[in-house]
Short mmCIF file of C-alpha atoms and ligand atoms in Angstrom, two decimals:
data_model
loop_
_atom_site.label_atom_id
_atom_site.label_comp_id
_atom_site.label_asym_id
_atom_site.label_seq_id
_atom_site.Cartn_x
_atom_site.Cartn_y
_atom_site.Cartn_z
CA UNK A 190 0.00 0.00 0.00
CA UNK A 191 2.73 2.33 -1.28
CA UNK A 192 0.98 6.07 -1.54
CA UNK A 193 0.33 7.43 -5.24
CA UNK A 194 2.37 9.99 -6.21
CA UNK A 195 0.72 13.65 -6.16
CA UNK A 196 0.00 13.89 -10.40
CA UNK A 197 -1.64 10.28 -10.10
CA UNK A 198 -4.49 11.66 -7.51
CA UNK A 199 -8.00 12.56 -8.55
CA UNK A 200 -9.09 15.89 -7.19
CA UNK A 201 -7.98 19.35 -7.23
CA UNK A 202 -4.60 20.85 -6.89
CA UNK A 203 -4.89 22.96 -3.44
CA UNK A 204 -7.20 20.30 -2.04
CA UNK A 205 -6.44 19.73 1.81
CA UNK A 206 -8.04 16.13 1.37
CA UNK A 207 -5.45 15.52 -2.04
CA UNK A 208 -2.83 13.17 -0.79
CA UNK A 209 -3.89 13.12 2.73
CA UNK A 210 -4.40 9.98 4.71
CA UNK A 211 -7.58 9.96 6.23
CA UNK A 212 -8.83 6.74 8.08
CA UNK A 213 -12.53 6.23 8.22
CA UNK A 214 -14.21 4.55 11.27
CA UNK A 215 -17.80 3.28 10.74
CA UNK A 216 -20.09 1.73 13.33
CA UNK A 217 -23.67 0.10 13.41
CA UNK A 218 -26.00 2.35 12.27
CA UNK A 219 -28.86 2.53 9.98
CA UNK A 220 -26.86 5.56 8.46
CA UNK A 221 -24.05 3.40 7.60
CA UNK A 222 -25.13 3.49 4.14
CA UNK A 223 -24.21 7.09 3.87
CA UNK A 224 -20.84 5.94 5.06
CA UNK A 225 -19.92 4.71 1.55
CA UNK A 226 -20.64 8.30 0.05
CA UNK A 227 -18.03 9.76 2.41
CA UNK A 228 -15.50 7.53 1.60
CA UNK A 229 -16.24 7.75 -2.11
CA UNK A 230 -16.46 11.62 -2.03
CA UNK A 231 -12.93 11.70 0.10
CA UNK A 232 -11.33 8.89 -2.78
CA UNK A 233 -12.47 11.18 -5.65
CA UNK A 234 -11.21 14.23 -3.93
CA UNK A 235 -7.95 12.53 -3.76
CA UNK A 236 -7.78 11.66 0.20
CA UNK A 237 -5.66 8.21 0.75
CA UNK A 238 -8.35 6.20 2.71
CA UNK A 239 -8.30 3.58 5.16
CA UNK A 240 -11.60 1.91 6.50
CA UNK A 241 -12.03 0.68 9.74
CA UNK A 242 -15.37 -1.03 10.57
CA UNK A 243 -17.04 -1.97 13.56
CA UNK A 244 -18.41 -5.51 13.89
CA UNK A 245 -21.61 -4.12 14.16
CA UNK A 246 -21.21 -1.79 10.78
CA UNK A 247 -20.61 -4.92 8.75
CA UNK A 248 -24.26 -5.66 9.37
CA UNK A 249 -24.89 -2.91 7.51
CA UNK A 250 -22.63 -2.14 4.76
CA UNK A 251 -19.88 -4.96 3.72
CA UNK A 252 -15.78 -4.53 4.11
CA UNK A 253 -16.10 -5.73 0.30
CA UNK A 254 -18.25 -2.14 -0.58
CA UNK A 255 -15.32 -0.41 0.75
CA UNK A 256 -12.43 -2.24 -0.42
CA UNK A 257 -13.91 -1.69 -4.38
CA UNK A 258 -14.50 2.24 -3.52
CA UNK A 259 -10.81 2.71 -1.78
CA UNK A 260 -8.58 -0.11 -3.69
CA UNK A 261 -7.48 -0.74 0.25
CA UNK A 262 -8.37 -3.69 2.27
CA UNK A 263 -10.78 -2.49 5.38
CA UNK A 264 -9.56 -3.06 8.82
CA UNK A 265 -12.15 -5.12 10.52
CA UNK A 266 -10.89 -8.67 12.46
CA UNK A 267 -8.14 -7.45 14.60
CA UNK A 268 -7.05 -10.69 15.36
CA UNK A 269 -6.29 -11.29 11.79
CA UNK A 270 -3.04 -10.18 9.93
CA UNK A 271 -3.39 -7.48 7.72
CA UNK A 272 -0.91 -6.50 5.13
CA UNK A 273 2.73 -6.57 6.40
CA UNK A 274 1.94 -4.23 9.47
CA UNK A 275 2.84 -6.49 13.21
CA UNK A 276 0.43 -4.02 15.21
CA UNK A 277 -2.09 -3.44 12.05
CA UNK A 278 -4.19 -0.47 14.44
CA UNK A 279 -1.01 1.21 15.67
CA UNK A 280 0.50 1.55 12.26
CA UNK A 281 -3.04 3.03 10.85
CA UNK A 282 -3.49 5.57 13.80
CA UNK A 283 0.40 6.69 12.72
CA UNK A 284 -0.11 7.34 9.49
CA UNK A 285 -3.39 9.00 9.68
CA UNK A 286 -3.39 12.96 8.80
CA UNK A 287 -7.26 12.73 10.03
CA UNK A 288 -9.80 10.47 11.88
CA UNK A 289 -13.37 11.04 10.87
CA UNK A 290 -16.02 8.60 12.55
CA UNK A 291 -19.30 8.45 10.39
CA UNK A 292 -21.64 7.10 11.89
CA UNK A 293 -20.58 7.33 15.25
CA UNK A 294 -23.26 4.95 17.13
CA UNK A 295 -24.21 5.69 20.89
CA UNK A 296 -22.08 2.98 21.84
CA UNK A 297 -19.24 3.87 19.63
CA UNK A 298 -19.08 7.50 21.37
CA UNK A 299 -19.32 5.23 24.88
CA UNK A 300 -16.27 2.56 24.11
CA UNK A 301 -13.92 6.07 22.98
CA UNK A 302 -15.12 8.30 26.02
CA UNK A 303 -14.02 5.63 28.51
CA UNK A 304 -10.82 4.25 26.99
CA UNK A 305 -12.45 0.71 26.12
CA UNK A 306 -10.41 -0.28 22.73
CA UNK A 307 -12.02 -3.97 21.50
CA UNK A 308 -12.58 -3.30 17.73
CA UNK A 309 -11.05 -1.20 15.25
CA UNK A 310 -12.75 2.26 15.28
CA UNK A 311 -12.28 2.92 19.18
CA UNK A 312 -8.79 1.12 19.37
CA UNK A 313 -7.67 3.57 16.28
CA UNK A 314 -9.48 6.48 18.21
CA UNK A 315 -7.64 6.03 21.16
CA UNK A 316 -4.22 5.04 19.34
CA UNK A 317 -3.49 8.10 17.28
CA UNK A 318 -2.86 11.89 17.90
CA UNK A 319 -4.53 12.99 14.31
CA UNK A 320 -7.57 14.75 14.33
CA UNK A 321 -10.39 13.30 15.44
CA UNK A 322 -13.85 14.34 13.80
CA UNK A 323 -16.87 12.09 14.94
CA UNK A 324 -19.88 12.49 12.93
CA UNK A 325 -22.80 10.79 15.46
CA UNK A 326 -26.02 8.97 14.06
CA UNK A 327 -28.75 7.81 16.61
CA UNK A 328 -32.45 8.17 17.08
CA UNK A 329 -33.14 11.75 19.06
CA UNK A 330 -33.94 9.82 22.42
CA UNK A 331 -30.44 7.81 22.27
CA UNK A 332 -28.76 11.50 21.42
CA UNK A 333 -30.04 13.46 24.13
CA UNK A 334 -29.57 10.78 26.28
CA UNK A 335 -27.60 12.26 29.64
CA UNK A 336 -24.90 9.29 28.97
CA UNK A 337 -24.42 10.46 25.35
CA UNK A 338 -24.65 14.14 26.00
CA UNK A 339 -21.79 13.26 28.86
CA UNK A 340 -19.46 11.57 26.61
CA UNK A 341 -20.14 14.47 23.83
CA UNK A 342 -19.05 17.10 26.12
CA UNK A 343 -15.80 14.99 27.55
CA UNK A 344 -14.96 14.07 23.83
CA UNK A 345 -15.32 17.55 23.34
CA UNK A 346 -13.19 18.74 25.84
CA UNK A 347 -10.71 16.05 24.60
CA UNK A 348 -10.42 18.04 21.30
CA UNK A 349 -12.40 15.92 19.12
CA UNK A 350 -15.01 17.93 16.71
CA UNK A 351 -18.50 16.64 16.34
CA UNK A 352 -20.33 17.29 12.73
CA UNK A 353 -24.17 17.45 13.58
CA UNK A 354 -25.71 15.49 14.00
CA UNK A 355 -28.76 17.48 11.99
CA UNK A 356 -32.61 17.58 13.32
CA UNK A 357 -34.82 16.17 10.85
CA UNK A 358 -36.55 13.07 10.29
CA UNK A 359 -34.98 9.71 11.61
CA UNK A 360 -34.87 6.30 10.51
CA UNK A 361 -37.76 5.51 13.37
CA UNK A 362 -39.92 7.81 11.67
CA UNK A 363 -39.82 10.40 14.26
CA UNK A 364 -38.65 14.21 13.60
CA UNK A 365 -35.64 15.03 15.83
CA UNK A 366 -32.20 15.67 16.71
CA UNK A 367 -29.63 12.80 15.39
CA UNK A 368 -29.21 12.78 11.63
CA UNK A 369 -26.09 11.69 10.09
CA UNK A 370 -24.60 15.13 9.04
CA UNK A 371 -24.93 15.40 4.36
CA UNK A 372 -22.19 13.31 3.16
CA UNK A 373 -20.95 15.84 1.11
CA UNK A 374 -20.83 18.61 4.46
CA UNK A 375 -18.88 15.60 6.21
CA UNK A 376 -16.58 16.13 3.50
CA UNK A 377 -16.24 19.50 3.15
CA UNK A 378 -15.75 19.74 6.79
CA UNK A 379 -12.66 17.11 6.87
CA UNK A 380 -11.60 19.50 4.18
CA UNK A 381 -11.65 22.51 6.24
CA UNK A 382 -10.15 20.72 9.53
CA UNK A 383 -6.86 19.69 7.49
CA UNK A 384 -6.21 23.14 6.12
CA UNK A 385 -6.70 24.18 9.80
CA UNK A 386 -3.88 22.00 10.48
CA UNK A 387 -1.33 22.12 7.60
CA UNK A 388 -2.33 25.40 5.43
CA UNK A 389 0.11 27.77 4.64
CA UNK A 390 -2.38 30.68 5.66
CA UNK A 391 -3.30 29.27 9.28
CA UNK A 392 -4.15 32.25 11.85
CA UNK A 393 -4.58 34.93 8.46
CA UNK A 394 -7.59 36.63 7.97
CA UNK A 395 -8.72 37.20 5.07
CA UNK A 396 -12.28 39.26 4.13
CA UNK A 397 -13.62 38.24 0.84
CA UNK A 398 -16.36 40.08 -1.20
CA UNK A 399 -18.23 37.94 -3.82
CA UNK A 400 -21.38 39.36 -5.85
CA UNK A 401 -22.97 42.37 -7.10
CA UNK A 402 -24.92 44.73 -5.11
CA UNK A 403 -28.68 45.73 -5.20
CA UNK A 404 -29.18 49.33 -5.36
CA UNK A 405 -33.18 49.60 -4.14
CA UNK A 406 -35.24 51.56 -6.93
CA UNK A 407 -38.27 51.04 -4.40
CA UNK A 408 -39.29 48.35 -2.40
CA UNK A 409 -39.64 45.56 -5.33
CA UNK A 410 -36.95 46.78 -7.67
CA UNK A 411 -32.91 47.51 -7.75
CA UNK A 412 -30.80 47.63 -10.16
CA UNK A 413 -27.88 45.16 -10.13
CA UNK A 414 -25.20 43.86 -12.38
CA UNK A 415 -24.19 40.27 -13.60
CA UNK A 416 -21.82 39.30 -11.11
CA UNK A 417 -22.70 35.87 -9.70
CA UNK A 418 -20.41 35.65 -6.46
CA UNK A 419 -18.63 32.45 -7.89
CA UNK A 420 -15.46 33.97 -7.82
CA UNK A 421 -15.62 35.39 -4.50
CA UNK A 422 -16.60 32.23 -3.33
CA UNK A 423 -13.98 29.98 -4.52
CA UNK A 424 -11.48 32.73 -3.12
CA UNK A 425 -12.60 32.04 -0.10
CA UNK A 426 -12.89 28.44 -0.19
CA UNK A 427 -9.36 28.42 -1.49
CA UNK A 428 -8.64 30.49 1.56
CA UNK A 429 -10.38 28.30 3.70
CA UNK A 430 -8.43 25.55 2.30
CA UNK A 431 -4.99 27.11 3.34
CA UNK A 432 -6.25 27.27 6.74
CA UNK A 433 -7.01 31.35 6.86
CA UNK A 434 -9.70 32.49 9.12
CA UNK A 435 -12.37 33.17 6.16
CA UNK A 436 -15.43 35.65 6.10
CA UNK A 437 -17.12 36.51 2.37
CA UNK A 438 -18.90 39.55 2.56
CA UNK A 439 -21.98 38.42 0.14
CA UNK A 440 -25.08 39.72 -1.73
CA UNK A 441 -25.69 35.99 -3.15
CA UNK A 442 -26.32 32.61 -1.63
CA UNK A 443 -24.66 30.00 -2.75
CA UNK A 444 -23.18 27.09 -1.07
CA UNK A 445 -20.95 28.42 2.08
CA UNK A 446 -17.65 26.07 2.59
CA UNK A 447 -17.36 24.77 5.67
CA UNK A 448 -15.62 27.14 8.40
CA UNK A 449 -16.14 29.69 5.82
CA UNK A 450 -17.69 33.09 8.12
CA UNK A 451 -20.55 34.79 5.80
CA UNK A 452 -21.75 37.87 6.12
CA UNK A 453 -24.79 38.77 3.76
CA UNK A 454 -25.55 41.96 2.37
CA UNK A 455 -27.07 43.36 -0.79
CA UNK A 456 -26.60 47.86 -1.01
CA UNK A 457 -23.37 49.18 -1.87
CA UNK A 458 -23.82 50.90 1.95
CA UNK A 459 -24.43 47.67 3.70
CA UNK A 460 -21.15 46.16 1.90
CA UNK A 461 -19.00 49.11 2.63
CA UNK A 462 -20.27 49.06 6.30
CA UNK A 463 -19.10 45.65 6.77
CA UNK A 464 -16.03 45.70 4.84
CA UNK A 465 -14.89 48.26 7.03
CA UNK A 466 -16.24 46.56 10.13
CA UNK A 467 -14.74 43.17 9.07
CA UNK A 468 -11.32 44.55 7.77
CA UNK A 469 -10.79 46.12 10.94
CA UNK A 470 -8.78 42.93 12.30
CA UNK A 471 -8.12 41.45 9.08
CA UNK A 472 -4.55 40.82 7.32
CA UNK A 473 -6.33 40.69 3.57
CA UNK A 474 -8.87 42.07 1.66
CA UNK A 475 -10.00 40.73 -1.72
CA UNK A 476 -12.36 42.51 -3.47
CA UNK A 477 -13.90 40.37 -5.92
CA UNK A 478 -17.42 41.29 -5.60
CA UNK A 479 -18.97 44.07 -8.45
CA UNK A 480 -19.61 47.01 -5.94
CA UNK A 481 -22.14 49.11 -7.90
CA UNK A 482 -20.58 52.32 -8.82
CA UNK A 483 -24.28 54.23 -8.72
CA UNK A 484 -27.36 54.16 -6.75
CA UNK A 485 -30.83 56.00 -7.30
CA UNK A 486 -30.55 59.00 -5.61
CA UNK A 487 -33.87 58.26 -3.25
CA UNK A 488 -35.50 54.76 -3.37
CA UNK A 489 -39.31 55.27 -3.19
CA UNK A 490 -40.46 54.17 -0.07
CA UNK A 491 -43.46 52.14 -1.81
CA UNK A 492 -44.06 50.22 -5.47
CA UNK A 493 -43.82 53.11 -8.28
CA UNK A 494 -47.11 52.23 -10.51
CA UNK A 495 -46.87 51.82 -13.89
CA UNK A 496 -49.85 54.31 -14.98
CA UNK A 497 -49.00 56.50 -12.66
CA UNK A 498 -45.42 57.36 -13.84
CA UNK A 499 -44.99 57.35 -17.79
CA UNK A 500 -41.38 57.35 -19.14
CA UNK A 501 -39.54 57.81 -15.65
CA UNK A 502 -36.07 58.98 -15.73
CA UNK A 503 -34.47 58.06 -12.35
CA UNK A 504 -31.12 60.53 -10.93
CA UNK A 505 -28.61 58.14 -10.04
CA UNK A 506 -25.68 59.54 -7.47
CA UNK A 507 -21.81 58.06 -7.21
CA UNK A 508 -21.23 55.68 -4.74
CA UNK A 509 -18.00 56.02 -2.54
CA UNK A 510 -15.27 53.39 -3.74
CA UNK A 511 -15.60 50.57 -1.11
CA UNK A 512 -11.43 49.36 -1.38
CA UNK A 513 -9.83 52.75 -1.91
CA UNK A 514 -11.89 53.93 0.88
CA UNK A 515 -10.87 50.72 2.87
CA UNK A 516 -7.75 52.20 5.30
CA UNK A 517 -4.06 50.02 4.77
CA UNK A 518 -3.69 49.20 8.24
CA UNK A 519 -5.96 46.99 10.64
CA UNK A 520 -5.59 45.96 14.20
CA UNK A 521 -3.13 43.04 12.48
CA UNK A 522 -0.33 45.58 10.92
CA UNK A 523 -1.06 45.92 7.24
CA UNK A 524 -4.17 45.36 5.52
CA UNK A 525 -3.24 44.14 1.93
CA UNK A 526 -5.40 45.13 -0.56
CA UNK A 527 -6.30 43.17 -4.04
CA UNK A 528 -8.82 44.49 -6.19
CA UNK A 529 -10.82 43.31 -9.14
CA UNK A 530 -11.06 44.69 -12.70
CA UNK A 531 -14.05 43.65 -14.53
CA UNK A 532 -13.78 45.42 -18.11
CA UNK A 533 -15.20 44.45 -21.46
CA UNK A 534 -12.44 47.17 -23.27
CA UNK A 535 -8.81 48.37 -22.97
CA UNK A 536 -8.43 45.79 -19.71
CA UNK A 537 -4.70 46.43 -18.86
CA UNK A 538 -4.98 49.94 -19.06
CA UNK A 539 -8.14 50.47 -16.98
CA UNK A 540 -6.87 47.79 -14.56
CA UNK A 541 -3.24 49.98 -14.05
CA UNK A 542 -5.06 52.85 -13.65
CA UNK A 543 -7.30 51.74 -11.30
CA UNK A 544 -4.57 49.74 -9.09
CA UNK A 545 -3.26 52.98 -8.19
CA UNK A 546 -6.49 54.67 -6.96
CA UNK A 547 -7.37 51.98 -4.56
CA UNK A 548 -4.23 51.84 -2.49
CA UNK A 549 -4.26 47.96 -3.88
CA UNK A 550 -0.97 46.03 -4.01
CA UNK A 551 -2.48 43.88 -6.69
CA UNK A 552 -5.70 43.73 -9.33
CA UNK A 553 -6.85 40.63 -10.78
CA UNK A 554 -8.37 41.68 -14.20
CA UNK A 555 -10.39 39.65 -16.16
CA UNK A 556 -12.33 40.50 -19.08
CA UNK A 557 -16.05 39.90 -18.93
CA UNK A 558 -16.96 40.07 -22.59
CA UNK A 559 -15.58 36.58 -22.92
CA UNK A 560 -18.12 34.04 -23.15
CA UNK A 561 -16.02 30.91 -21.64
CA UNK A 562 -14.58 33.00 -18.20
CA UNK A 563 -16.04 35.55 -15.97
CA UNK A 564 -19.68 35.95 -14.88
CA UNK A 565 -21.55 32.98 -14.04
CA UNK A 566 -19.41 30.19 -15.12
CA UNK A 567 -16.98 27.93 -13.10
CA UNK A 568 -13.95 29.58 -14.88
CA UNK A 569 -11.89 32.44 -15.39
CA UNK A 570 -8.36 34.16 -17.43
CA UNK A 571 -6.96 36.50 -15.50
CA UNK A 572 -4.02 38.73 -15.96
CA UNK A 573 -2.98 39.99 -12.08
CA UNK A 574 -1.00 43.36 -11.98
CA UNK A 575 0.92 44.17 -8.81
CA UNK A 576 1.99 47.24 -8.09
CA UNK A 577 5.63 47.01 -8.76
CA UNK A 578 4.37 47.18 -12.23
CA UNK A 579 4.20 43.51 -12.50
CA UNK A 580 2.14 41.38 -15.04
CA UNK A 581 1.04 37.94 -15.40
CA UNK A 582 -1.61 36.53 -18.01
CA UNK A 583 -2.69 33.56 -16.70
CA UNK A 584 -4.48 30.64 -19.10
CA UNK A 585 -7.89 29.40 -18.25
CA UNK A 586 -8.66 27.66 -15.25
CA UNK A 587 -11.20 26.96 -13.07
CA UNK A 588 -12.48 29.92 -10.37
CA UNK A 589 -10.71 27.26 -8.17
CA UNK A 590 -7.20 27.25 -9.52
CA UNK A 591 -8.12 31.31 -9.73
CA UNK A 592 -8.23 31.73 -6.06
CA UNK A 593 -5.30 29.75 -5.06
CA UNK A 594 -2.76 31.90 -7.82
CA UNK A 595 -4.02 34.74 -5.91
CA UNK A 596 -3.50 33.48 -2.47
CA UNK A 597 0.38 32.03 -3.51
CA UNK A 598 0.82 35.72 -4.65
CA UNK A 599 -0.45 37.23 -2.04
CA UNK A 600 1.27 35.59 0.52
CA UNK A 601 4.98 37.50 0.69
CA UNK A 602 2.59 40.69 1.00
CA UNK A 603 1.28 39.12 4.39
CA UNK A 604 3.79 40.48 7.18
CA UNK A 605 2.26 41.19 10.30
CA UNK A 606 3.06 38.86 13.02
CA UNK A 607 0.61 35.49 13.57
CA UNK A 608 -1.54 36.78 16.71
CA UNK A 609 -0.08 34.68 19.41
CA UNK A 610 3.79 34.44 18.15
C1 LIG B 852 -31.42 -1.68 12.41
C2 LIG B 852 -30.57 -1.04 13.46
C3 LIG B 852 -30.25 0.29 13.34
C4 LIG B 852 -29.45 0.92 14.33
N1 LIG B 852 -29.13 2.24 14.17
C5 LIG B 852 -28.40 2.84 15.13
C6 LIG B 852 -28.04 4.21 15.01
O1 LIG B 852 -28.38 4.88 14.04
N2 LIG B 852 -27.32 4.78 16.00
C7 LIG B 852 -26.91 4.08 17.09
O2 LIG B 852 -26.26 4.66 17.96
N3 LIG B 852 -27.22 2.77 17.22
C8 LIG B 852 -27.95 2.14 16.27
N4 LIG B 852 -28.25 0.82 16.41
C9 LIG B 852 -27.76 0.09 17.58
C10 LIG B 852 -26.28 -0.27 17.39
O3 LIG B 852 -26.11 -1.03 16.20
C11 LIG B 852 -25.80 -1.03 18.61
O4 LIG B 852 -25.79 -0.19 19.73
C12 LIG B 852 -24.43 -1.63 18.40
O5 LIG B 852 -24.02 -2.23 19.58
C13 LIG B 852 -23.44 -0.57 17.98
O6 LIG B 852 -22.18 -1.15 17.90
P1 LIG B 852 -20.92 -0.42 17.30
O7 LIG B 852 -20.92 0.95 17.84
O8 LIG B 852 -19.79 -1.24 17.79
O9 LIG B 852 -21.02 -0.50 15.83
C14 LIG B 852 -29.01 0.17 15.44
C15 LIG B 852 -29.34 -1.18 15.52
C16 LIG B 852 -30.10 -1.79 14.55
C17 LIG B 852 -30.42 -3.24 14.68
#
């Protein structure tokens, strides 16, 4: 079981979960099924994954499911030998980079809290010093138990994270508190925990914006631009994913990463309050959301009627620029500044020119007349400008890939001291 080397994984470059070993503990639950779409999601995302099942769990789901998902033969018996390994549990609690238990039963969280080891998951548990996330699965009675809720809280104080579990309806049919946290959240959340550990921007902040703000006509009308907030948010998912303290500032709603702070907003003056609120202890600001540049001088305070306006011509007044009028310093040191460019004509030129009137160290420009990068689609080519009169045109890639050539260049800016050091 020799690990791939880092061009043969699946996933994406920047990935927390590409290359890293994560070992898998499953116990008895009816949720066990959703265990298999965890350690599917973590394969595809490039994670090296070990299973370790209860006795119990292979009730439910079979050793076999998991050994065709991971190409890796489950830990299960541990009185048989498995692989070359003379202590098989000691050498997988070593070489784990995470431990995530989904589903954690009752009596899974029990045999951990007090130290009993007699199967795989809890003897793993108790053997290594990764991470431990525990992802719990039980009917609501069984979770709010006072024995449960006590070896919760001492796991808890232990340093182990608990995903969910989620309220909603239960295998018993009843409507409570003990779903099996989304597969795909699990995942996400494993994600976030490893960046936590390992990223190269672990106690940054970094302020994101991502959309396009809503300037009220009255109270059913605005007017807005294109800007869907997708490269905002993969910013800060990249972010995220390097282990920086993340907050988007955002006037859509998409899907929010795990550990990923949002703050939602839609008027130019609600995004410049909290920019300025949020950048106050930050160590970055990227500015990728389309701040409107005009607003209607007053916004009727009820629905203008159609018959009883005509032709309407509506003033529209100059909004203040949101990252030129963000200061350079925060309680951190230096705030560094990165604007956006969004342009349909003479890019490079309006992006220089603009680079110097926001106090920005760099501007990402892209142009948005191009129908395969740029508003609404999963991809962008960007040329970034710094202001040493720099310039880099970078190919296509996804918003992604975007975010993370950002970050790499934005790290030698970062020089205030980590808080703490
Ligand atoms: C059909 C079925 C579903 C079960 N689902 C759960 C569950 O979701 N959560 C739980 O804590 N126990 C559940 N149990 C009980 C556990 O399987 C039982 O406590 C077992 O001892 C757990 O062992 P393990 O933690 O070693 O896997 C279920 C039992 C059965 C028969």
């Amino acid at each position: 079981m020799t690990a791939p080397s880092a061009s043969d994984l699946p996933g994406r470059p920047g990935d927390p979960l590409r290359g890293a070993h994560v070992v898998v503990g499953v116990s008895g639950s009816i949720s066990c099924y959703k265990a298999v779409e965890v350690v599917s999601r973590l394969v595809q995302a490039g994670a090296i994954v070990d299973v370790a099942l209860t006795g119990h769990a292979a009730e439910f789901v079979t050793p076999l499911t998991f050994r065709s998902i991971t190409a890796r033969q489950p830990y299960l018996d541990m009185w048989s030998a498995h692989g070359d390994a003379g202590e098989p549990h000691v050498e997988l609690a070593r070489r784990a980079d995470l431990m995530l238990i989904a589903p954690a039963t009752a009596s899974t969280l029990g045999r951990i809290t007090h130290g009993l080891a007699d199967d795989f998951v809890s003897l793993t548990a108790l053997a290594t010093t990764a991470p431990l996330l525990i992802a719990p699965a039980m009917d609501a009675q069984m979770w709010e138990h006072a024995a449960t809720q006590a070896n919760v809280a001492t796991l808890r104080e232990r340093g182990a994270q608990f995903l969910g579990p989620l309220a909603g309806r239960l295998a018993s049919g009843r409507v409570g508190m003990g779903r099996l946290m989304e597969p795909e959240q699990i995942v996400d959340a494993a994600r976030a925990r490893l960046g936590r550990e390992r990223g190269d921007l672990v106690g940054r902040r970094v302020v994101v914006t991502a959309g396009g703000n809503r300037e009220a006509i009255d109270p059913v009308r605005y007017i807005g631009n294109r800007s869907s907030g997708k490269m905002g948010y993969a910013i800060a998912e990249a972010a995220r994913d390097r282990g920086a303290d993340t907050v988007v500032i955002s006037t859509v709603s998409l899907p929010v990463p795990s550990g990923v702070r949002v703050v939602a907003v839609e008027s130019h003056a609600q995004m410049m309050d909290a920019v300025m609120r949020e950048c106050a202890e930050a160590d970055a600001l990227v500015m990728a959301g389309a701040v409107a540049d005009y607003r209607p001088a007053t916004a009727a305070d009820h629905k203008i009627k159609r018959e009883a306006a005509g032709d309407i011509v509506i003033p529209l007044v100059e909004n203040a620029d949101i990252i030129a009028s963000t200061p350079t310093t925060s309680s951190r040191g230096t705030l560094v500044k990165i604007a956006f460019a969004a342009e349909t004509d003479d890019l490079i030129s309006n992006a220089v020119s603009k680079l110097k009137k926001k106090g920005a160290r760099m501007i990402v420009a892209n142009d948005v007349s191009a129908t395969d990068a740029g508003f609404g689609v999963d991809d962008n080519r960007v040329t970034i400008l710094n202001d040493e009169g720099a310039r880099e045109d970078l190919p296509l890639m996804t918003k992604y890939a975007v975010g993370h050539a950002i970050l790499d260049r934005l790290r030698p800016y970062l020089q205030n001291p980590l808080p703490g050091a």
